[in-house]
Amino acid sequence: MRESSPLNFSRALTMGGRLVLGGILIYAAYTKFFIPGMNPHPPVRIALALFATQIDSYQLLPPQAVNLLAHTLPYVELGLGLLLVIGWELRIVSAIATVLLLGFFGVVVRSYAKGLQINCGCFGPGETLGVKTLVRDGLFVAMAITLTIAAFRAHRGPHPWSRPLEIPKTDKVQ
Amino acid sequence: MKLPQWSAIILALAAWVLVAREPASAQKAHAKASVPAAAQKAHAKAAPSAAVDPLAGRSFGSKTAPITIETFSDFQCPACRSLYQAVQHKLMDDYVATGKVYLIHRDFPLPMHAHSREAAQYAVAAARLGKFEKVEEALFNKQDVWEKDGSIDAVVAAVLTPAEMVKVRKLVKSGQLDAEIESDVSRGKNYAVNQTPTMVITSRGQTYPIASVVTYDLLRNFLDQLLK
């Protein structure tokens, strides 16, 4: 497949990566707005207040900051997810998503190392923080980093050592 | 020919009535014999009774409150002590005493804690005498002491009269309290509780789990949202 083809491997991988990562972020936001497994869904204000208690269990922030984070983070996740899916300014959006996921991963590792027996809160209530959470979040971070690198590489011009583009043949000068 | 058909219909109706009257498993504990209104008040002192109501003395507030909180707790768990010390009294004053919350203590002794089951037995025995709150407070506040050497009896004896202590010891030795504790544990497992403390908050038919210690301000915010 030619490099310039819209279906080349690198481009397909980037597209798959941003769709998967975007989908994960959108789902994460969904589980915070509408608690999964509850029918009918409780109002969003209740779901966000419950999410605040889950953030609080990490014992990192004062209550006011926890409340602020609980009422902004799901919107940030939703926004980033949508931007990743549509592919707008991929370098910037994927870099922000990477920083966000690295932050989550760091907090989860810290809590696990401290032996906190808490709910992860990543995708709604009910998931106890454990090795499975660490591995999954680590994979998300790896995916985000790969996507960001791919986005930057795709945007960059050809490498100075790369093969020069073919110059169309012209008539020799007499 | 008609008789067997009618009898089948009557039997089916009787079966339906019996099934319909049987409360859902999640509601069984609440559906026990009703207690007098006075006994439903917050901080009510439950009268000593032999296995009349397993929640007597361990539940506080009005059963008709819009919110029910079941706290699955282990007396030897440090996080449970933190939750108790940070939340319990404020919750009782702000929500239980005002009829907004029906609070139930559920025992969920973890196998990793050597003395937690025995502590739960003492607490359930004290609940039979209407002294649960005193014993709960003593067990949590003196957790550092008894978790090392298992001196639960001494800690409980410090807050009960000698006569009450005799009754408590008799109940603990009888082994009849294990069924109540096991009932709490199996109820917790139905809610997928796998750690302590876990608060299972029920409001308008929806159940919300909060596993781990929660700051009172955030719990209050959540309860206020439920009450809106």
mmCIF file of C-alpha atoms in Angstrom:
data_model
loop_
_atom_site.group_PDB
_atom_site.id
_atom_site.type_symbol
_atom_site.label_atom_id
_atom_site.label_comp_id
_atom_site.label_asym_id
_atom_site.label_seq_id
_atom_site.Cartn_x
_atom_site.Cartn_y
_atom_site.Cartn_z
ATOM 1 C CA MET A 1 0.000 0.000 0.000
ATOM 2 C CA ARG A 2 1.381 3.364 -0.922
ATOM 3 C CA GLU A 3 2.285 5.846 1.807
ATOM 4 C CA SER A 4 -0.029 8.404 0.292
ATOM 5 C CA SER A 5 -2.980 5.983 0.222
ATOM 6 C CA PRO A 6 -5.772 6.896 2.677
ATOM 7 C CA LEU A 7 -5.757 3.242 3.850
ATOM 8 C CA ASN A 8 -2.077 2.815 4.674
ATOM 9 C CA PHE A 9 -1.254 0.776 7.813
ATOM 10 C CA SER A 10 -0.036 3.668 9.949
ATOM 11 C CA ARG A 11 -3.075 5.765 9.155
ATOM 12 C CA ALA A 12 -5.444 2.858 9.814
ATOM 13 C CA LEU A 13 -3.737 2.213 13.170
ATOM 14 C CA THR A 14 -4.049 5.859 14.170
ATOM 15 C CA MET A 15 -7.690 5.906 13.203
ATOM 16 C CA GLY A 16 -8.373 2.675 15.128
ATOM 17 C CA GLY A 17 -6.468 4.017 18.141
ATOM 18 C CA ARG A 18 -8.343 7.300 18.297
ATOM 19 C CA LEU A 19 -11.713 5.583 17.835
ATOM 20 C CA VAL A 20 -10.977 3.075 20.613
ATOM 21 C CA LEU A 21 -9.522 5.658 23.001
ATOM 22 C CA GLY A 22 -12.280 8.138 22.179
ATOM 23 C CA GLY A 23 -14.878 5.444 22.749
ATOM 24 C CA ILE A 24 -13.343 4.536 26.103
ATOM 25 C CA LEU A 25 -13.396 8.166 27.245
ATOM 26 C CA ILE A 26 -16.988 8.649 26.076
ATOM 27 C CA TYR A 27 -18.037 5.454 27.895
ATOM 28 C CA ALA A 28 -16.184 6.581 31.033
ATOM 29 C CA ALA A 29 -18.123 9.853 30.943
ATOM 30 C CA TYR A 30 -21.388 7.996 30.320
ATOM 31 C CA THR A 31 -20.892 5.816 33.401
ATOM 32 C CA LYS A 32 -20.451 8.942 35.492
ATOM 33 C CA PHE A 33 -23.535 10.696 34.160
ATOM 34 C CA PHE A 34 -25.736 7.599 34.072
ATOM 35 C CA ILE A 35 -24.767 4.887 36.531
ATOM 36 C CA PRO A 36 -24.707 1.610 34.580
ATOM 37 C CA GLY A 37 -26.908 -1.212 35.803
ATOM 38 C CA MET A 38 -29.551 1.127 37.186
ATOM 39 C CA ASN A 39 -32.907 1.212 35.544
ATOM 40 C CA PRO A 40 -34.288 3.842 35.443
ATOM 41 C CA HIS A 41 -31.118 5.916 35.559
ATOM 42 C CA PRO A 42 -30.997 8.268 38.532
ATOM 43 C CA PRO A 43 -30.715 11.997 37.761
ATOM 44 C CA VAL A 44 -27.279 13.237 36.696
ATOM 45 C CA ARG A 45 -26.905 15.373 39.854
ATOM 46 C CA ILE A 46 -27.215 12.193 41.979
ATOM 47 C CA ALA A 47 -24.787 10.271 39.776
ATOM 48 C CA LEU A 48 -22.221 13.080 40.024
ATOM 49 C CA ALA A 49 -22.672 13.341 43.802
ATOM 50 C CA LEU A 50 -22.010 9.592 44.024
ATOM 51 C CA PHE A 51 -18.974 10.004 41.796
ATOM 52 C CA ALA A 52 -17.706 12.661 44.223
ATOM 53 C CA THR A 53 -17.748 10.100 47.041
ATOM 54 C CA GLN A 54 -15.654 7.784 44.866
ATOM 55 C CA ILE A 55 -13.074 10.486 44.153
ATOM 56 C CA ASP A 56 -13.039 11.263 47.865
ATOM 57 C CA SER A 57 -12.081 7.694 48.693
ATOM 58 C CA TYR A 58 -8.682 8.295 47.056
ATOM 59 C CA GLN A 59 -7.948 10.670 49.968
ATOM 60 C CA LEU A 60 -6.119 13.161 47.783
ATOM 61 C CA LEU A 61 -8.188 16.324 47.699
ATOM 62 C CA PRO A 62 -10.268 18.458 50.073
ATOM 63 C CA PRO A 63 -14.081 18.133 49.737
ATOM 64 C CA GLN A 64 -14.495 21.357 47.712
ATOM 65 C CA ALA A 65 -11.888 20.260 45.175
ATOM 66 C CA VAL A 66 -13.438 16.789 45.044
ATOM 67 C CA ASN A 67 -16.836 18.311 44.280
ATOM 68 C CA LEU A 68 -15.381 20.542 41.577
ATOM 69 C CA LEU A 69 -13.537 17.631 39.983
ATOM 70 C CA ALA A 70 -16.608 15.377 40.122
ATOM 71 C CA HIS A 71 -18.646 18.001 38.287
ATOM 72 C CA THR A 72 -16.038 18.767 35.604
ATOM 73 C CA LEU A 73 -14.123 15.562 34.895
ATOM 74 C CA PRO A 74 -16.990 13.719 33.137
ATOM 75 C CA TYR A 75 -17.444 16.699 30.780
ATOM 76 C CA VAL A 76 -13.703 16.775 30.057
ATOM 77 C CA GLU A 77 -13.754 13.030 29.322
ATOM 78 C CA LEU A 78 -16.764 13.439 27.056
ATOM 79 C CA GLY A 79 -15.211 16.373 25.192
ATOM 80 C CA LEU A 80 -11.862 14.657 24.694
ATOM 81 C CA GLY A 81 -13.581 11.449 23.611
ATOM 82 C CA LEU A 82 -15.679 13.221 21.004
ATOM 83 C CA LEU A 83 -12.697 15.199 19.690
ATOM 84 C CA LEU A 84 -10.667 11.984 19.402
ATOM 85 C CA VAL A 85 -13.470 10.270 17.517
ATOM 86 C CA ILE A 86 -13.830 13.091 15.016
ATOM 87 C CA GLY A 87 -10.040 13.472 14.824
ATOM 88 C CA TRP A 88 -9.891 17.240 15.253
ATOM 89 C CA GLU A 89 -6.409 18.541 16.174
ATOM 90 C CA LEU A 90 -5.319 15.006 16.965
ATOM 91 C CA ARG A 91 -1.862 15.925 18.231
ATOM 92 C CA ILE A 92 -3.158 18.333 20.868
ATOM 93 C CA VAL A 93 -6.191 16.272 21.887
ATOM 94 C CA SER A 94 -4.289 12.990 22.134
ATOM 95 C CA ALA A 95 -1.547 14.713 24.134
ATOM 96 C CA ILE A 96 -4.150 16.075 26.591
ATOM 97 C CA ALA A 97 -5.797 12.638 26.801
ATOM 98 C CA THR A 98 -2.387 11.090 27.512
ATOM 99 C CA VAL A 99 -1.726 13.535 30.333
ATOM 100 C CA LEU A 100 -5.193 12.839 31.787
ATOM 101 C CA LEU A 101 -4.772 9.055 31.586
ATOM 102 C CA LEU A 102 -1.263 9.288 33.036
ATOM 103 C CA GLY A 103 -2.766 11.227 35.930
ATOM 104 C CA PHE A 104 -5.408 8.522 36.494
ATOM 105 C CA PHE A 105 -2.767 5.818 36.285
ATOM 106 C CA GLY A 106 -0.533 7.591 38.787
ATOM 107 C CA VAL A 107 -3.387 8.007 41.259
ATOM 108 C CA VAL A 108 -4.448 4.371 40.884
ATOM 109 C CA VAL A 109 -0.878 3.102 41.375
ATOM 110 C CA ARG A 110 -0.450 5.308 44.441
ATOM 111 C CA SER A 111 -3.694 4.083 45.988
ATOM 112 C CA TYR A 112 -2.840 0.455 45.276
ATOM 113 C CA ALA A 113 0.630 0.896 46.757
ATOM 114 C CA LYS A 114 -0.917 2.479 49.857
ATOM 115 C CA GLY A 115 -3.209 -0.542 50.199
ATOM 116 C CA LEU A 116 -6.411 1.488 49.946
ATOM 117 C CA GLN A 117 -9.389 -0.816 49.521
ATOM 118 C CA ILE A 118 -11.570 1.448 47.441
ATOM 119 C CA ASN A 119 -13.733 1.528 44.388
ATOM 120 C CA CYS A 120 -11.855 2.606 41.293
ATOM 121 C CA GLY A 121 -14.706 4.832 40.095
ATOM 122 C CA CYS A 122 -13.274 4.600 36.569
ATOM 123 C CA PHE A 123 -16.420 3.200 34.970
ATOM 124 C CA GLY A 124 -19.084 3.694 37.610
ATOM 125 C CA PRO A 125 -19.354 2.212 41.099
ATOM 126 C CA GLY A 126 -18.689 -1.394 42.019
ATOM 127 C CA GLU A 127 -15.193 -1.996 40.686
ATOM 128 C CA THR A 128 -12.709 -2.639 43.445
ATOM 129 C CA LEU A 129 -9.283 -1.224 42.724
ATOM 130 C CA GLY A 130 -6.883 -4.094 42.064
ATOM 131 C CA VAL A 131 -4.244 -5.501 39.738
ATOM 132 C CA LYS A 132 -6.797 -5.748 36.938
ATOM 133 C CA THR A 133 -7.409 -1.996 37.218
ATOM 134 C CA LEU A 134 -3.684 -1.266 37.104
ATOM 135 C CA VAL A 135 -3.131 -3.417 34.013
ATOM 136 C CA ARG A 136 -6.143 -1.967 32.224
ATOM 137 C CA ASP A 137 -5.240 1.651 33.011
ATOM 138 C CA GLY A 138 -1.629 0.937 32.021
ATOM 139 C CA LEU A 139 -2.842 -0.323 28.646
ATOM 140 C CA PHE A 140 -4.921 2.825 28.190
ATOM 141 C CA VAL A 141 -1.852 4.961 28.894
ATOM 142 C CA ALA A 142 0.256 2.921 26.447
ATOM 143 C CA MET A 143 -2.445 3.301 23.814
ATOM 144 C CA ALA A 144 -2.678 7.058 24.382
ATOM 145 C CA ILE A 145 1.106 7.519 24.202
ATOM 146 C CA THR A 146 1.280 5.459 20.995
ATOM 147 C CA LEU A 147 -1.533 7.481 19.475
ATOM 148 C CA THR A 148 0.115 10.765 20.411
ATOM 149 C CA ILE A 149 3.454 9.686 18.906
ATOM 150 C CA ALA A 150 1.696 8.499 15.749
ATOM 151 C CA ALA A 151 -0.224 11.787 15.501
ATOM 152 C CA PHE A 152 2.951 13.842 15.801
ATOM 153 C CA ARG A 153 4.826 11.627 13.328
ATOM 154 C CA ALA A 154 2.025 11.857 10.804
ATOM 155 C CA HIS A 155 2.009 15.625 11.064
ATOM 156 C CA ARG A 156 5.772 15.944 10.696
ATOM 157 C CA GLY A 157 7.370 16.351 7.289
ATOM 158 C CA PRO A 158 9.563 13.616 5.789
ATOM 159 C CA HIS A 159 12.698 12.709 7.740
ATOM 160 C CA PRO A 160 15.830 14.354 6.343
ATOM 161 C CA TRP A 161 17.394 10.898 5.811
ATOM 162 C CA SER A 162 14.322 9.430 4.191
ATOM 163 C CA ARG A 163 14.369 8.644 0.464
ATOM 164 C CA PRO A 164 13.727 11.764 -1.580
ATOM 165 C CA LEU A 165 10.545 12.011 -3.469
ATOM 166 C CA GLU A 166 10.682 10.926 -7.069
ATOM 167 C CA ILE A 167 11.268 13.911 -9.334
ATOM 168 C CA PRO A 168 9.284 13.728 -12.504
ATOM 169 C CA LYS A 169 11.492 13.253 -15.512
ATOM 170 C CA THR A 170 11.978 16.316 -17.666
ATOM 171 C CA ASP A 171 13.544 16.785 -21.001
ATOM 172 C CA LYS A 172 17.266 17.174 -20.908
ATOM 173 C CA VAL A 173 18.593 20.627 -21.495
ATOM 174 C CA GLN A 174 20.309 20.722 -24.808
ATOM 175 C CA MET B 1 -64.908 -32.719 36.020
ATOM 176 C CA LYS B 2 -65.312 -29.163 37.343
ATOM 177 C CA LEU B 3 -63.997 -29.839 40.806
ATOM 178 C CA PRO B 4 -60.363 -30.495 39.859
ATOM 179 C CA GLN B 5 -60.332 -27.385 37.643
ATOM 180 C CA TRP B 6 -61.696 -25.139 40.401
ATOM 181 C CA SER B 7 -59.362 -26.635 42.948
ATOM 182 C CA ALA B 8 -56.442 -25.980 40.610
ATOM 183 C CA ILE B 9 -57.524 -22.345 40.228
ATOM 184 C CA ILE B 10 -57.899 -21.943 43.982
ATOM 185 C CA LEU B 11 -54.515 -23.524 44.559
ATOM 186 C CA ALA B 12 -52.938 -21.245 41.981
ATOM 187 C CA LEU B 13 -54.571 -18.191 43.590
ATOM 188 C CA ALA B 14 -53.408 -19.281 47.026
ATOM 189 C CA ALA B 15 -49.871 -19.776 45.725
ATOM 190 C CA TRP B 16 -49.944 -16.354 44.088
ATOM 191 C CA VAL B 17 -51.142 -14.711 47.297
ATOM 192 C CA LEU B 18 -48.386 -16.455 49.256
ATOM 193 C CA VAL B 19 -45.717 -15.432 46.753
ATOM 194 C CA ALA B 20 -47.011 -11.878 46.549
ATOM 195 C CA ARG B 21 -46.974 -11.569 50.314
ATOM 196 C CA GLU B 22 -43.379 -12.828 50.518
ATOM 197 C CA PRO B 23 -41.140 -9.753 50.533
ATOM 198 C CA ALA B 24 -38.303 -9.571 48.024
ATOM 199 C CA SER B 25 -35.059 -10.952 49.385
ATOM 200 C CA ALA B 26 -33.507 -7.509 49.470
ATOM 201 C CA GLN B 27 -36.372 -6.237 51.593
ATOM 202 C CA LYS B 28 -36.684 -9.179 53.972
ATOM 203 C CA ALA B 29 -34.753 -7.584 56.776
ATOM 204 C CA HIS B 30 -36.957 -4.505 56.662
ATOM 205 C CA ALA B 31 -40.140 -6.497 56.489
ATOM 206 C CA LYS B 32 -39.939 -7.936 59.964
ATOM 207 C CA ALA B 33 -42.726 -7.371 62.477
ATOM 208 C CA SER B 34 -43.439 -3.688 62.862
ATOM 209 C CA VAL B 35 -42.236 -1.972 65.986
ATOM 210 C CA PRO B 36 -43.987 0.779 67.947
ATOM 211 C CA ALA B 37 -43.468 4.300 66.627
ATOM 212 C CA ALA B 38 -41.639 5.325 69.783
ATOM 213 C CA ALA B 39 -39.096 2.601 69.191
ATOM 214 C CA GLN B 40 -38.437 3.887 65.716
ATOM 215 C CA LYS B 41 -37.083 7.209 66.925
ATOM 216 C CA ALA B 42 -33.405 7.906 66.526
ATOM 217 C CA HIS B 43 -31.227 6.669 69.346
ATOM 218 C CA ALA B 44 -34.151 4.593 70.513
ATOM 219 C CA LYS B 45 -33.282 2.120 73.168
ATOM 220 C CA ALA B 46 -34.589 -1.202 71.978
ATOM 221 C CA ALA B 47 -36.178 -3.365 74.617
ATOM 222 C CA PRO B 48 -34.400 -6.621 75.345
ATOM 223 C CA SER B 49 -36.065 -9.339 73.352
ATOM 224 C CA ALA B 50 -35.056 -12.819 72.338
ATOM 225 C CA ALA B 51 -34.710 -12.934 68.568
ATOM 226 C CA VAL B 52 -37.864 -10.912 67.930
ATOM 227 C CA ASP B 53 -36.256 -8.522 65.494
ATOM 228 C CA PRO B 54 -32.639 -9.128 64.462
ATOM 229 C CA LEU B 55 -32.253 -5.431 63.757
ATOM 230 C CA ALA B 56 -33.571 -4.270 67.103
ATOM 231 C CA GLY B 57 -30.907 -2.167 68.736
ATOM 232 C CA ARG B 58 -28.782 -2.114 65.593
ATOM 233 C CA SER B 59 -31.070 0.060 63.514
ATOM 234 C CA PHE B 60 -31.881 3.686 64.119
ATOM 235 C CA GLY B 61 -34.502 6.072 62.881
ATOM 236 C CA SER B 62 -37.799 5.602 61.162
ATOM 237 C CA LYS B 63 -38.313 2.594 58.928
ATOM 238 C CA THR B 64 -40.382 4.813 56.682
ATOM 239 C CA ALA B 65 -37.526 7.285 56.155
ATOM 240 C CA PRO B 66 -36.917 8.136 52.475
ATOM 241 C CA ILE B 67 -33.358 6.842 52.658
ATOM 242 C CA THR B 68 -32.040 3.609 54.155
ATOM 243 C CA ILE B 69 -28.343 3.246 54.858
ATOM 244 C CA GLU B 70 -26.952 -0.189 55.628
ATOM 245 C CA THR B 71 -23.385 0.039 56.873
ATOM 246 C CA PHE B 72 -21.479 -3.215 56.415
ATOM 247 C CA SER B 73 -18.747 -2.987 58.967
ATOM 248 C CA ASP B 74 -15.976 -4.969 60.650
ATOM 249 C CA PHE B 75 -15.088 -3.901 64.189
ATOM 250 C CA GLN B 76 -11.411 -4.723 63.670
ATOM 251 C CA CYS B 77 -11.086 -2.806 60.413
ATOM 252 C CA PRO B 78 -9.286 0.560 60.804
ATOM 253 C CA ALA B 79 -11.206 2.143 57.909
ATOM 254 C CA CYS B 80 -14.488 1.181 59.602
ATOM 255 C CA ARG B 81 -13.319 2.947 62.734
ATOM 256 C CA SER B 82 -12.422 6.023 60.662
ATOM 257 C CA LEU B 83 -15.847 6.035 59.042
ATOM 258 C CA TYR B 84 -17.540 5.590 62.404
ATOM 259 C CA GLN B 85 -15.587 8.409 64.010
ATOM 260 C CA ALA B 86 -15.947 10.789 61.056
ATOM 261 C CA VAL B 87 -19.540 10.172 60.071
ATOM 262 C CA GLN B 88 -21.682 8.257 62.563
ATOM 263 C CA HIS B 89 -22.565 10.934 65.106
ATOM 264 C CA LYS B 90 -23.135 13.674 62.529
ATOM 265 C CA LEU B 91 -25.271 11.354 60.455
ATOM 266 C CA MET B 92 -27.362 10.442 63.484
ATOM 267 C CA ASP B 93 -27.905 14.074 64.439
ATOM 268 C CA ASP B 94 -28.543 15.506 60.959
ATOM 269 C CA TYR B 95 -30.429 12.758 59.177
ATOM 270 C CA VAL B 96 -31.495 9.927 61.492
ATOM 271 C CA ALA B 97 -32.916 12.076 64.270
ATOM 272 C CA THR B 98 -34.766 14.171 61.690
ATOM 273 C CA GLY B 99 -36.425 11.145 60.120
ATOM 274 C CA LYS B 100 -34.614 11.383 56.796
ATOM 275 C CA VAL B 101 -32.471 8.286 57.136
ATOM 276 C CA TYR B 102 -33.038 4.805 58.513
ATOM 277 C CA LEU B 103 -29.589 3.611 59.560
ATOM 278 C CA ILE B 104 -28.795 -0.082 59.958
ATOM 279 C CA HIS B 105 -25.568 -1.549 61.250
ATOM 280 C CA ARG B 106 -24.645 -4.784 59.465
ATOM 281 C CA ASP B 107 -21.823 -7.010 60.600
ATOM 282 C CA PHE B 108 -19.400 -8.104 57.935
ATOM 283 C CA PRO B 109 -16.459 -9.633 59.840
ATOM 284 C CA LEU B 110 -13.606 -10.323 57.462
ATOM 285 C CA PRO B 111 -11.725 -13.634 57.831
ATOM 286 C CA MET B 112 -8.409 -11.759 57.817
ATOM 287 C CA HIS B 113 -9.228 -10.221 61.205
ATOM 288 C CA ALA B 114 -8.734 -12.640 64.080
ATOM 289 C CA HIS B 115 -11.108 -11.021 66.583
ATOM 290 C CA SER B 116 -13.703 -9.287 64.432
ATOM 291 C CA ARG B 117 -16.289 -12.075 64.587
ATOM 292 C CA GLU B 118 -16.085 -12.220 68.365
ATOM 293 C CA ALA B 119 -16.417 -8.449 68.524
ATOM 294 C CA ALA B 120 -19.491 -8.675 66.311
ATOM 295 C CA GLN B 121 -20.965 -11.292 68.665
ATOM 296 C CA TYR B 122 -20.528 -8.973 71.646
ATOM 297 C CA ALA B 123 -22.082 -6.100 69.697
ATOM 298 C CA VAL B 124 -25.089 -8.176 68.609
ATOM 299 C CA ALA B 125 -25.526 -9.441 72.180
ATOM 300 C CA ALA B 126 -25.416 -5.855 73.438
ATOM 301 C CA ALA B 127 -27.997 -4.910 70.817
ATOM 302 C CA ARG B 128 -30.345 -7.482 72.357
ATOM 303 C CA LEU B 129 -30.085 -5.503 75.579
ATOM 304 C CA GLY B 130 -30.471 -2.153 73.831
ATOM 305 C CA LYS B 131 -26.846 -1.237 74.491
ATOM 306 C CA PHE B 132 -25.478 -1.476 70.992
ATOM 307 C CA GLU B 133 -24.439 2.149 70.639
ATOM 308 C CA LYS B 134 -22.350 2.082 73.810
ATOM 309 C CA VAL B 135 -20.615 -1.139 72.841
ATOM 310 C CA GLU B 136 -20.084 -0.054 69.238
ATOM 311 C CA GLU B 137 -18.437 3.145 70.420
ATOM 312 C CA ALA B 138 -16.232 1.290 72.886
ATOM 313 C CA LEU B 139 -15.188 -1.338 70.339
ATOM 314 C CA PHE B 140 -14.225 1.227 67.725
ATOM 315 C CA ASN B 141 -12.562 3.678 70.095
ATOM 316 C CA LYS B 142 -10.578 0.923 71.840
ATOM 317 C CA GLN B 143 -9.820 -1.007 68.658
ATOM 318 C CA ASP B 144 -6.078 -0.489 69.153
ATOM 319 C CA VAL B 145 -6.295 -2.207 72.532
ATOM 320 C CA TRP B 146 -8.356 -5.330 71.866
ATOM 321 C CA GLU B 147 -7.126 -6.085 68.366
ATOM 322 C CA LYS B 148 -3.714 -6.957 69.814
ATOM 323 C CA ASP B 149 -4.739 -9.367 72.551
ATOM 324 C CA GLY B 150 -8.429 -10.052 71.898
ATOM 325 C CA SER B 151 -9.501 -8.430 75.165
ATOM 326 C CA ILE B 152 -12.966 -7.667 73.836
ATOM 327 C CA ASP B 153 -14.704 -8.809 76.989
ATOM 328 C CA ALA B 154 -12.814 -6.300 79.111
ATOM 329 C CA VAL B 155 -13.519 -3.437 76.712
ATOM 330 C CA VAL B 156 -17.237 -4.232 76.641
ATOM 331 C CA ALA B 157 -17.356 -4.787 80.393
ATOM 332 C CA ALA B 158 -16.068 -1.241 80.884
ATOM 333 C CA VAL B 159 -19.234 0.248 79.413
ATOM 334 C CA LEU B 160 -21.894 -2.199 80.666
ATOM 335 C CA THR B 161 -23.120 -3.004 84.140
ATOM 336 C CA PRO B 162 -22.103 -6.360 85.686
ATOM 337 C CA ALA B 163 -25.677 -7.622 85.299
ATOM 338 C CA GLU B 164 -25.746 -6.686 81.629
ATOM 339 C CA MET B 165 -22.342 -8.245 81.152
ATOM 340 C CA VAL B 166 -23.575 -11.553 82.526
ATOM 341 C CA LYS B 167 -26.383 -11.570 79.953
ATOM 342 C CA VAL B 168 -24.042 -10.557 77.131
ATOM 343 C CA ARG B 169 -21.533 -13.297 77.982
ATOM 344 C CA LYS B 170 -24.347 -15.833 78.154
ATOM 345 C CA LEU B 171 -25.594 -14.809 74.709
ATOM 346 C CA VAL B 172 -22.101 -14.870 73.210
ATOM 347 C CA LYS B 173 -21.400 -18.329 74.639
ATOM 348 C CA SER B 174 -24.755 -19.660 73.465
ATOM 349 C CA GLY B 175 -23.663 -19.383 69.834
ATOM 350 C CA GLN B 176 -27.137 -18.259 68.777
ATOM 351 C CA LEU B 177 -25.813 -14.932 67.492
ATOM 352 C CA ASP B 178 -23.823 -16.504 64.669
ATOM 353 C CA ALA B 179 -26.961 -16.889 62.581
ATOM 354 C CA GLU B 180 -27.605 -13.133 62.765
ATOM 355 C CA ILE B 181 -24.049 -12.321 61.763
ATOM 356 C CA GLU B 182 -24.138 -14.836 58.932
ATOM 357 C CA SER B 183 -27.421 -13.347 57.787
ATOM 358 C CA ASP B 184 -25.746 -9.917 57.583
ATOM 359 C CA VAL B 185 -22.783 -11.373 55.703
ATOM 360 C CA SER B 186 -24.962 -13.150 53.169
ATOM 361 C CA ARG B 187 -27.012 -9.981 52.727
ATOM 362 C CA GLY B 188 -23.800 -8.095 52.054
ATOM 363 C CA LYS B 189 -22.760 -10.672 49.498
ATOM 364 C CA ASN B 190 -26.112 -10.172 47.768
ATOM 365 C CA TYR B 191 -25.116 -6.522 47.406
ATOM 366 C CA ALA B 192 -21.677 -7.632 46.117
ATOM 367 C CA VAL B 193 -19.995 -6.222 49.232
ATOM 368 C CA ASN B 194 -16.393 -7.427 49.284
ATOM 369 C CA GLN B 195 -14.737 -4.904 51.540
ATOM 370 C CA THR B 196 -15.426 -2.906 54.649
ATOM 371 C CA PRO B 197 -16.732 -0.389 55.311
ATOM 372 C CA THR B 198 -19.373 -0.390 52.605
ATOM 373 C CA MET B 199 -22.461 1.746 52.876
ATOM 374 C CA VAL B 200 -25.381 0.559 50.814
ATOM 375 C CA ILE B 201 -27.731 3.485 50.386
ATOM 376 C CA THR B 202 -31.265 2.780 49.201
ATOM 377 C CA SER B 203 -33.574 5.518 48.009
ATOM 378 C CA ARG B 204 -36.641 5.326 45.779
ATOM 379 C CA GLY B 205 -35.893 1.701 44.986
ATOM 380 C CA GLN B 206 -32.357 2.436 43.781
ATOM 381 C CA THR B 207 -29.306 1.107 45.576
ATOM 382 C CA TYR B 208 -26.029 3.025 45.671
ATOM 383 C CA PRO B 209 -22.894 1.451 47.148
ATOM 384 C CA ILE B 210 -20.212 3.573 48.757
ATOM 385 C CA ALA B 211 -17.203 1.415 49.528
ATOM 386 C CA SER B 212 -14.525 2.966 51.731
ATOM 387 C CA VAL B 213 -14.395 5.924 54.045
ATOM 388 C CA VAL B 214 -16.216 9.004 52.837
ATOM 389 C CA THR B 215 -15.915 12.574 54.063
ATOM 390 C CA TYR B 216 -19.072 13.653 55.838
ATOM 391 C CA ASP B 217 -19.503 16.774 53.683
ATOM 392 C CA LEU B 218 -19.602 14.673 50.518
ATOM 393 C CA LEU B 219 -21.910 12.093 52.056
ATOM 394 C CA ARG B 220 -24.214 14.928 53.141
ATOM 395 C CA ASN B 221 -24.143 16.356 49.629
ATOM 396 C CA PHE B 222 -25.090 12.968 48.196
ATOM 397 C CA LEU B 223 -27.897 12.444 50.723
ATOM 398 C CA ASP B 224 -29.241 15.936 50.047
ATOM 399 C CA GLN B 225 -29.323 15.160 46.319
ATOM 400 C CA LEU B 226 -31.276 11.984 47.055
ATOM 401 C CA LEU B 227 -33.729 13.909 49.207
ATOM 402 C CA LYS B 228 -34.436 16.565 46.529
#
